[in-house]
Each structure stands twice: as C-alpha cells, then as structure tokens.
mmCIF file of C-alpha atoms and ligand atoms in Angstrom:
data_model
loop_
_atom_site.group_PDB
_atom_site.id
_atom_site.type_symbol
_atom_site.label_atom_id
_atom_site.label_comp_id
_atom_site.label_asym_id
_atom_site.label_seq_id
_atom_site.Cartn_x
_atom_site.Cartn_y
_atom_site.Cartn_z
ATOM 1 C CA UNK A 25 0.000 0.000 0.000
ATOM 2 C CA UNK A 26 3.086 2.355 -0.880
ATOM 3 C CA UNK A 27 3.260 5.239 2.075
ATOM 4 C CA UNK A 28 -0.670 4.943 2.686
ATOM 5 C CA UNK A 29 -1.079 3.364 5.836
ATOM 6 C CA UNK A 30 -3.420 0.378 6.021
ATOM 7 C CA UNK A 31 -6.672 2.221 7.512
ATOM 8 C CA UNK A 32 -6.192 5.183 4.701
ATOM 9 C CA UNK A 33 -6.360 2.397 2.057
ATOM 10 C CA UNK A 34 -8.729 0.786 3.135
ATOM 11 C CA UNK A 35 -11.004 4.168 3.361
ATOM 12 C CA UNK A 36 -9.638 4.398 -0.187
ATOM 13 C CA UNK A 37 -11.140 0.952 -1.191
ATOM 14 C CA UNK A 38 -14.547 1.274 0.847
ATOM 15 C CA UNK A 39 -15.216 4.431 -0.008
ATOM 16 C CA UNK A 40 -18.940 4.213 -1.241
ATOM 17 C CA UNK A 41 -19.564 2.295 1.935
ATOM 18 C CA UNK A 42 -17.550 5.049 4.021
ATOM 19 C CA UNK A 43 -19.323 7.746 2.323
ATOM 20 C CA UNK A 44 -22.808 5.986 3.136
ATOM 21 C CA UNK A 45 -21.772 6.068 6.651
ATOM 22 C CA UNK A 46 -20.108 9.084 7.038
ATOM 23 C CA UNK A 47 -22.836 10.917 4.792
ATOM 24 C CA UNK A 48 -25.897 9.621 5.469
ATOM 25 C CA UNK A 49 -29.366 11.579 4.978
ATOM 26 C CA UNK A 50 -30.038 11.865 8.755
ATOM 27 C CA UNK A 51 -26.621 13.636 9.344
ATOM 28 C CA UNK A 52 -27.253 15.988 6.104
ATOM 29 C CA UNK A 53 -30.935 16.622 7.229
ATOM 30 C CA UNK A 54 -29.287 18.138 10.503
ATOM 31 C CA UNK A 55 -26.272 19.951 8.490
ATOM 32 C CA UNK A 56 -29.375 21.423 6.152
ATOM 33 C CA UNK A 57 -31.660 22.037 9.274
ATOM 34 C CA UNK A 58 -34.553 19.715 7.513
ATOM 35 C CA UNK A 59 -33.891 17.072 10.353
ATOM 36 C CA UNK A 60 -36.839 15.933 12.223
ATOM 37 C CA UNK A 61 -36.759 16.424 15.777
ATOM 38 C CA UNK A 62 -38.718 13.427 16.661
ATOM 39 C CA UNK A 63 -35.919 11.183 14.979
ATOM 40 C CA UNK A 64 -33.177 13.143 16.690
ATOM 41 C CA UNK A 65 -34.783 12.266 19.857
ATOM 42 C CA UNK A 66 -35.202 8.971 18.964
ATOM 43 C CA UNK A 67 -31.244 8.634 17.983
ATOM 44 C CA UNK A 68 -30.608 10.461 21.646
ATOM 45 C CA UNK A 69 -32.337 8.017 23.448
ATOM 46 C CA UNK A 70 -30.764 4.781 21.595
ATOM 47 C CA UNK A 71 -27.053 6.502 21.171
ATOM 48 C CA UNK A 72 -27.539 6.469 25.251
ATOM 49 C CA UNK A 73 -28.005 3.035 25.124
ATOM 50 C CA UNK A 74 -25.410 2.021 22.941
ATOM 51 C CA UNK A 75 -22.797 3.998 24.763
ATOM 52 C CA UNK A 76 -23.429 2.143 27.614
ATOM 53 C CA UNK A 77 -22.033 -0.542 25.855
ATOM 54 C CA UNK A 78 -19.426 1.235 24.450
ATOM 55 C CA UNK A 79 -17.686 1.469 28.162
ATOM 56 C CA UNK A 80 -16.953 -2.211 28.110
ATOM 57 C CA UNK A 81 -16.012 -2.162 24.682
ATOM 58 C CA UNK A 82 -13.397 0.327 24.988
ATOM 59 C CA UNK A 83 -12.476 -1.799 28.540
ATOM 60 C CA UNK A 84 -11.855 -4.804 26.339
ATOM 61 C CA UNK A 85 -9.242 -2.877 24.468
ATOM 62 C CA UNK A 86 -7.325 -1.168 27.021
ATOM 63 C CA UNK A 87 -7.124 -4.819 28.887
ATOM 64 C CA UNK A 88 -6.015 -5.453 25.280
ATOM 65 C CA UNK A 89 -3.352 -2.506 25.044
ATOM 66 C CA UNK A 90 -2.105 -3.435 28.637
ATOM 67 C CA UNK A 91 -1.138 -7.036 27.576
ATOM 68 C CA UNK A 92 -0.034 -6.546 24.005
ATOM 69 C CA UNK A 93 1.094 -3.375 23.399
ATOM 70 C CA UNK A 94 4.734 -2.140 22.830
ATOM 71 C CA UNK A 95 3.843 1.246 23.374
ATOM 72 C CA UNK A 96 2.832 3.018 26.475
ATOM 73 C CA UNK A 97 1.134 6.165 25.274
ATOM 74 C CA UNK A 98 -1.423 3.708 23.749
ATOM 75 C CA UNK A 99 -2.702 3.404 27.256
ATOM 76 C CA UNK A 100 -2.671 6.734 27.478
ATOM 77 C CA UNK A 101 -4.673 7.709 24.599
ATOM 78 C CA UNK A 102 -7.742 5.035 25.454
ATOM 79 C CA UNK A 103 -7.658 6.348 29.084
ATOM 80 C CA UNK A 104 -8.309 9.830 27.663
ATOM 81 C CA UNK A 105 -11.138 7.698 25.171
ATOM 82 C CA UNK A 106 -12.696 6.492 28.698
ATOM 83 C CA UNK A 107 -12.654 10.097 30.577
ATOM 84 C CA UNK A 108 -14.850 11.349 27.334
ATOM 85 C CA UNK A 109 -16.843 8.307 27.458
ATOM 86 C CA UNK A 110 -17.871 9.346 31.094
ATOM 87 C CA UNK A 111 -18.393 13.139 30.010
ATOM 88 C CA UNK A 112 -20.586 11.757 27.048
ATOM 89 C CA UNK A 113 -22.918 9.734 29.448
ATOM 90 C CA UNK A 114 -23.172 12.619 31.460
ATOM 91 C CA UNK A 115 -23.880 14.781 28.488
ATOM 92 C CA UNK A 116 -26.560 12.484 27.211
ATOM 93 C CA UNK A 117 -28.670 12.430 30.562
ATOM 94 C CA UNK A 118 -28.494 16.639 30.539
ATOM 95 C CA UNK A 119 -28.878 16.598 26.610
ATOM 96 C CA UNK A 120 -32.354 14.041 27.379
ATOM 97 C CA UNK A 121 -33.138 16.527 30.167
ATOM 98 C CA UNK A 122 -32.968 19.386 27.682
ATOM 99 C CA UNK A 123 -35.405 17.591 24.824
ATOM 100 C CA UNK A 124 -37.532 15.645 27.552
ATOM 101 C CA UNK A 125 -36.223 12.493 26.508
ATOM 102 C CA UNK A 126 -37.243 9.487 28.229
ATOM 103 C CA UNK A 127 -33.819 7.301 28.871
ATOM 104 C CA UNK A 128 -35.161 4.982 31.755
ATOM 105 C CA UNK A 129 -36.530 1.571 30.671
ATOM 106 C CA UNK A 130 -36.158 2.730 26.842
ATOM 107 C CA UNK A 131 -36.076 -0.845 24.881
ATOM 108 C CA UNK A 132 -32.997 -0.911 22.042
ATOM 109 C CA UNK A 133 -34.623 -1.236 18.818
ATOM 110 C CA UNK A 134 -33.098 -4.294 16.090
ATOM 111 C CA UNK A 135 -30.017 -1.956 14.720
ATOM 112 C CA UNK A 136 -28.559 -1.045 17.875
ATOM 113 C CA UNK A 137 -29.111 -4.397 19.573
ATOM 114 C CA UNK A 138 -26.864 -5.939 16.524
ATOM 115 C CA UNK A 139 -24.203 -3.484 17.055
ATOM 116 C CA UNK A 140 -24.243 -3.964 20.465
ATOM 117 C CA UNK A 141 -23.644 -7.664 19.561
ATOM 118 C CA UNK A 142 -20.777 -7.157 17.271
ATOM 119 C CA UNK A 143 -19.037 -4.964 20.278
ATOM 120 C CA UNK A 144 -19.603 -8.230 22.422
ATOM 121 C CA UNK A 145 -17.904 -10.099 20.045
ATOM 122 C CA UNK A 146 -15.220 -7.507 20.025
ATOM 123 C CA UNK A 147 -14.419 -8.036 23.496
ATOM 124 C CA UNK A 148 -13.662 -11.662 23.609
ATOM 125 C CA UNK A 149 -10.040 -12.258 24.407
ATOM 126 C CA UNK A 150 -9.261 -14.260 21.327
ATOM 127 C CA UNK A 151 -9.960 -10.806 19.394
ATOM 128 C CA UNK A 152 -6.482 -9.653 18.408
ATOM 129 C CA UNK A 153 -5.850 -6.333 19.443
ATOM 130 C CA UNK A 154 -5.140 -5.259 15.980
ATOM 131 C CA UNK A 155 -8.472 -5.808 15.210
ATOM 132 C CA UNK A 156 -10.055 -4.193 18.374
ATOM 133 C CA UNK A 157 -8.422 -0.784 17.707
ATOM 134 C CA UNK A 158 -8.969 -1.036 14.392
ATOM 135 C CA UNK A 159 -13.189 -1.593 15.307
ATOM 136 C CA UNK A 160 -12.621 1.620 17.802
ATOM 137 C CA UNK A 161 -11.112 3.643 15.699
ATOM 138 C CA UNK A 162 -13.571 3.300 12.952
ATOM 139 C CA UNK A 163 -16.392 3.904 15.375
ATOM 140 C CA UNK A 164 -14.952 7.163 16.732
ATOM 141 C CA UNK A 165 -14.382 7.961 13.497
ATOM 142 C CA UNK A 166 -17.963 7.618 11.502
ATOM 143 C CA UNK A 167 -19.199 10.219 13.909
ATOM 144 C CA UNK A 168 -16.374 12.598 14.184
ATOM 145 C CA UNK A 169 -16.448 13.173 10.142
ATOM 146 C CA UNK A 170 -20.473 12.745 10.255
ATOM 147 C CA UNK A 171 -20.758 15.896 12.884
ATOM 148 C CA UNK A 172 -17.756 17.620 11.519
ATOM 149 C CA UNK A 173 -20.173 18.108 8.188
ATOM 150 C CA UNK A 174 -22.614 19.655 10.272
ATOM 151 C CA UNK A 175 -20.363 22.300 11.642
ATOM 152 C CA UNK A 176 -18.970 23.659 8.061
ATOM 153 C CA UNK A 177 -19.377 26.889 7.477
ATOM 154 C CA UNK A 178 -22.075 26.252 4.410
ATOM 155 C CA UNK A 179 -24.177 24.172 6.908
ATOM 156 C CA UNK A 180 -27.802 25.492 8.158
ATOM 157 C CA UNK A 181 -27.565 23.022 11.720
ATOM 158 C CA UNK A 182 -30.087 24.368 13.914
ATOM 159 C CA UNK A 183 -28.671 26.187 17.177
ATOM 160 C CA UNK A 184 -30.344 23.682 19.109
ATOM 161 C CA UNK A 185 -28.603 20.911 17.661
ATOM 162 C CA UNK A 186 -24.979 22.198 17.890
ATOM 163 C CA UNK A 187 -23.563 20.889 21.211
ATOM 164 C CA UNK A 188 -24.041 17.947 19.891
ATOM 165 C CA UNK A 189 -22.509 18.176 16.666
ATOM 166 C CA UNK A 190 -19.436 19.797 18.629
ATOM 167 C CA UNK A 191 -18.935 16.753 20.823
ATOM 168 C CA UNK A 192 -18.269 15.060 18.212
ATOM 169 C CA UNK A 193 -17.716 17.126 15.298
ATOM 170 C CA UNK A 194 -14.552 19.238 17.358
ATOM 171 C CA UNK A 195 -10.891 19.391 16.161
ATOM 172 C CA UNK A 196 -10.088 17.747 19.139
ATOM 173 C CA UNK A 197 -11.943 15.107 18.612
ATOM 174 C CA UNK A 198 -10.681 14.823 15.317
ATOM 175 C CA UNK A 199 -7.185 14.688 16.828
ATOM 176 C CA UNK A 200 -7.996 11.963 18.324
ATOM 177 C CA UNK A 201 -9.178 9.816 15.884
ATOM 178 C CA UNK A 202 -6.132 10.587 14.126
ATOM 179 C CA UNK A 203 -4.148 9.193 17.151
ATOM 180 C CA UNK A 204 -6.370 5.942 16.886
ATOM 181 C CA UNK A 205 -5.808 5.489 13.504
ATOM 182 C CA UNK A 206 -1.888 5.685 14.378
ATOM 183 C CA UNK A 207 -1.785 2.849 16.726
ATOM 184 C CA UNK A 208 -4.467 1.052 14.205
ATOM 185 C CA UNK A 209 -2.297 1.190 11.462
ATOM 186 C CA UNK A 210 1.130 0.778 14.037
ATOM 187 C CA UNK A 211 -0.296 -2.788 14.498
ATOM 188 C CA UNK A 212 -1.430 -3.502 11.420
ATOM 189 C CA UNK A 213 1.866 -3.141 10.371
ATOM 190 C CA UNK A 214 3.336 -6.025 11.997
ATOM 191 C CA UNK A 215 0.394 -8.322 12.004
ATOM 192 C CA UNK A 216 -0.087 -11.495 10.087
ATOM 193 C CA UNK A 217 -2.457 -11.516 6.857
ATOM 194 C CA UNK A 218 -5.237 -12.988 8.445
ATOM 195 C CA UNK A 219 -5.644 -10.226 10.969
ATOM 196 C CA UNK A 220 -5.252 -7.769 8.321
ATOM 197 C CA UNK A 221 -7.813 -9.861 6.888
ATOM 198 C CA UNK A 222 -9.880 -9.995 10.201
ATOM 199 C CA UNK A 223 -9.298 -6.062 10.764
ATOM 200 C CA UNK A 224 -10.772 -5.239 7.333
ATOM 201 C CA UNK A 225 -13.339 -7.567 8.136
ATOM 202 C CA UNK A 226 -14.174 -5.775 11.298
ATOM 203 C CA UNK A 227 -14.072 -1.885 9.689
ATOM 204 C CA UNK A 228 -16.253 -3.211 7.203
ATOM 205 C CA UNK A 229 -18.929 -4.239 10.014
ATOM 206 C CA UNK A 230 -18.849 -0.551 11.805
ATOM 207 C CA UNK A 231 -19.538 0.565 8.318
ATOM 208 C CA UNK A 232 -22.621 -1.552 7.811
ATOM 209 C CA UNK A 233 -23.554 -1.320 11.502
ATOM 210 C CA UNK A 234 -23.380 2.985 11.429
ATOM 211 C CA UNK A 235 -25.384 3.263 8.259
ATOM 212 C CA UNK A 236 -28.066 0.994 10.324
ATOM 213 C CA UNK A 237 -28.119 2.504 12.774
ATOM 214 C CA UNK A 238 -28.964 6.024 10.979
ATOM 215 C CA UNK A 239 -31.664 4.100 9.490
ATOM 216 C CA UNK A 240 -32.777 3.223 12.521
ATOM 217 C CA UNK A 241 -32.743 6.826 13.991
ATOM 218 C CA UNK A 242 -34.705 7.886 10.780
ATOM 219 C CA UNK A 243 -37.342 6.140 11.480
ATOM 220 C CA UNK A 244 -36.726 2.768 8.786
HETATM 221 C C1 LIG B 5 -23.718 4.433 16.995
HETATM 222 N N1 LIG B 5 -21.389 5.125 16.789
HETATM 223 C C2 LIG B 5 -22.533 5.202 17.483
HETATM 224 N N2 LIG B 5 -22.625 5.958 18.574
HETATM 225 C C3 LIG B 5 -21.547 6.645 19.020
HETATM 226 N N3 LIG B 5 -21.688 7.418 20.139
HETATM 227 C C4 LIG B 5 -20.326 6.589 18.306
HETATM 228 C C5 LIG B 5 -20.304 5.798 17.192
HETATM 229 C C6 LIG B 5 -19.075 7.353 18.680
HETATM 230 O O1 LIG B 5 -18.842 7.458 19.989
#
C-alpha cells in the first residue's frame, strides 16, 4: 500500500460504503436544518443506550493494550477515550433533560441491539488487538467526520442541535481519531495476513452497523 497506511487504504477501497456512513441523509438533514426532531430524539435516546455498551467495549481494548502493546502512550490515549466516554454519558442524561427524553426503561430497537452484539464479540479475548483498535477507531471515526459536516461553514444546523454536533464534530476530537488510527495502522503493520484480513473484516462491520443505525434513527 506504498506510504498509505493500512486504515487510509482501506477508506480508499470502501469508499462508497464510508461515504454511506459518514454521509448519510439523517446527518445531512441536521447539516441542512430539515432534520426531524422526533428522529433526533429517537437517535438520543438509543445513542444512550449504545454507549453504555461502548464502556466495556473500549475496557476490552485497554485490557487489550495493557497485555499486548509495545507502546505506552497507547494506554494513554484510550484512558483519555474512557474520561470522554464518562463526560458523554453525562452529556446524554443533561442533553435528554434538555429535549424531555425518556432514557429509563427505553427498549434498544433491532439496529442497535446488533451493534451492540458485534461490540460483544469484540471483546472476547481471542480478538487480536489489531483488530479491536482497528473496530474503535472506525467507530470514533464515523461520527467525528459525520458531525464535523454539520459544523462547516455552508451548513444550516439548527442552534439547538450544535452541542451535539461539537462533541463530536470538534478538532479535538478529530485529533484523536487521528491518534487511533496511528496505533491502528502501528499494528497492522506487523500483524499477520489474516488479521489484516480480520481487521478489514471488522471496519467493514462498523460501516454496515453505522449506516443501520442512521436508518434506525430515521425512522426505517
Ligand atoms: C452508533 N457510533 C454510534 N454511537 C456513538 N456514540 C459513536 C459511534 C461514537 O462514539
């Protein structure tokens, strides 16, 4: 893959599936101000929910990082990952407040209930940590260049819906994704073709899984 790391080729070869994640109508009806409020609510309320699982995810790695890594800033890095994760909870519970969003005894609908199955999967300790990271990164990453579309300067996102397009949308945020895509591609370097093979496999999924769960949040 020349000087292209691994993760920016494989953006390169997925594109149309990165785009469909990264771009999808719910994320453009906010950037355009046609969203509907009722499925923004909707996508608060199960985002809550699959955050929740997103704290043992991200455990699963750093138990991950602390076993197999060669680098101790990795450690680092995730720790930051889990100090947002506990802001974000936090900011979902005053965002719900906010909108009078129900969060208590809220069911996850089909999409996020899959997702939340592929993170289980994830955590198992057989998963190679090349291919964890490589999961986690593309997470982070579908919603830091989905909300960083929303805060262009050509984008109409309602006031009301800012904060939330900041959290994830932010420079610093995008910083660091860029740090998880350096340890992603750090031990993809080194790893043997059929965790490449798994990894791809895996950034694939998030793809799949995002774009369903927009659907989802739309209403589908
Ligand atoms: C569905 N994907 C989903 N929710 C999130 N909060 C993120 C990614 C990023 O944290």
């Amino acid at each position: 893959s020349g000087d292209m790391g691994r993760i920016a080729s494989w953006v390169k070869s997925h594109r149309p599936m990165y785009d469909r994640a990264t771009q999808h109508p719910f994320v453009v009806g906010i950037s355009d101000g046609s969203v509907d409020l009722s499925a923004f609510k909707r996508w608060l309320a199960q985002d809550y929910i699959f955050v929740k699982e997103f704290v043992p995810f991200l455990a699963s790695v750093l138990l991950k990082a602390w076993k197999h890594s060669d680098d101790e800033s990795d450690m680092e890095i995730l720790l930051g990952g889990m100090t947002s994760l506990s802001d974000e909870l936090a900011w979902f519970r005053k965002e719900a407040s906010k909108w009078d969003v129900k969060l208590v005894g809220i069911a996850p609908q089909q999409a996020n209930l899959e997702y939340c199955r592929f993170l289980q999967s994830l955590m198992l300790p057989e998963v190679d940590y090349a291919v964890a990271i490589t999961a986690f990164w593309a997470i982070e990453t579908v919603y830091q260049e989905s909300f960083s579309l929303c805060l262009d300067s050509s984008s109409k996102t309602p006031e009301e819906l800012m904060e939330t397009c900041q959290r994830w949308g932010s420079a610093n945020f995008g910083h660091y994704c860029c740090s998880l895509q350096k340890i992603a591609d750090r031990c993809l370097e080194k790893a043997s073709s059929d965790i490449i093979r798994k990894a791809e496999e895996a950034f694939v999924c998030v793809l799949e899984h995002e774009v369903n769960f927009w659907n989802m949040s739309c209403g589908e």
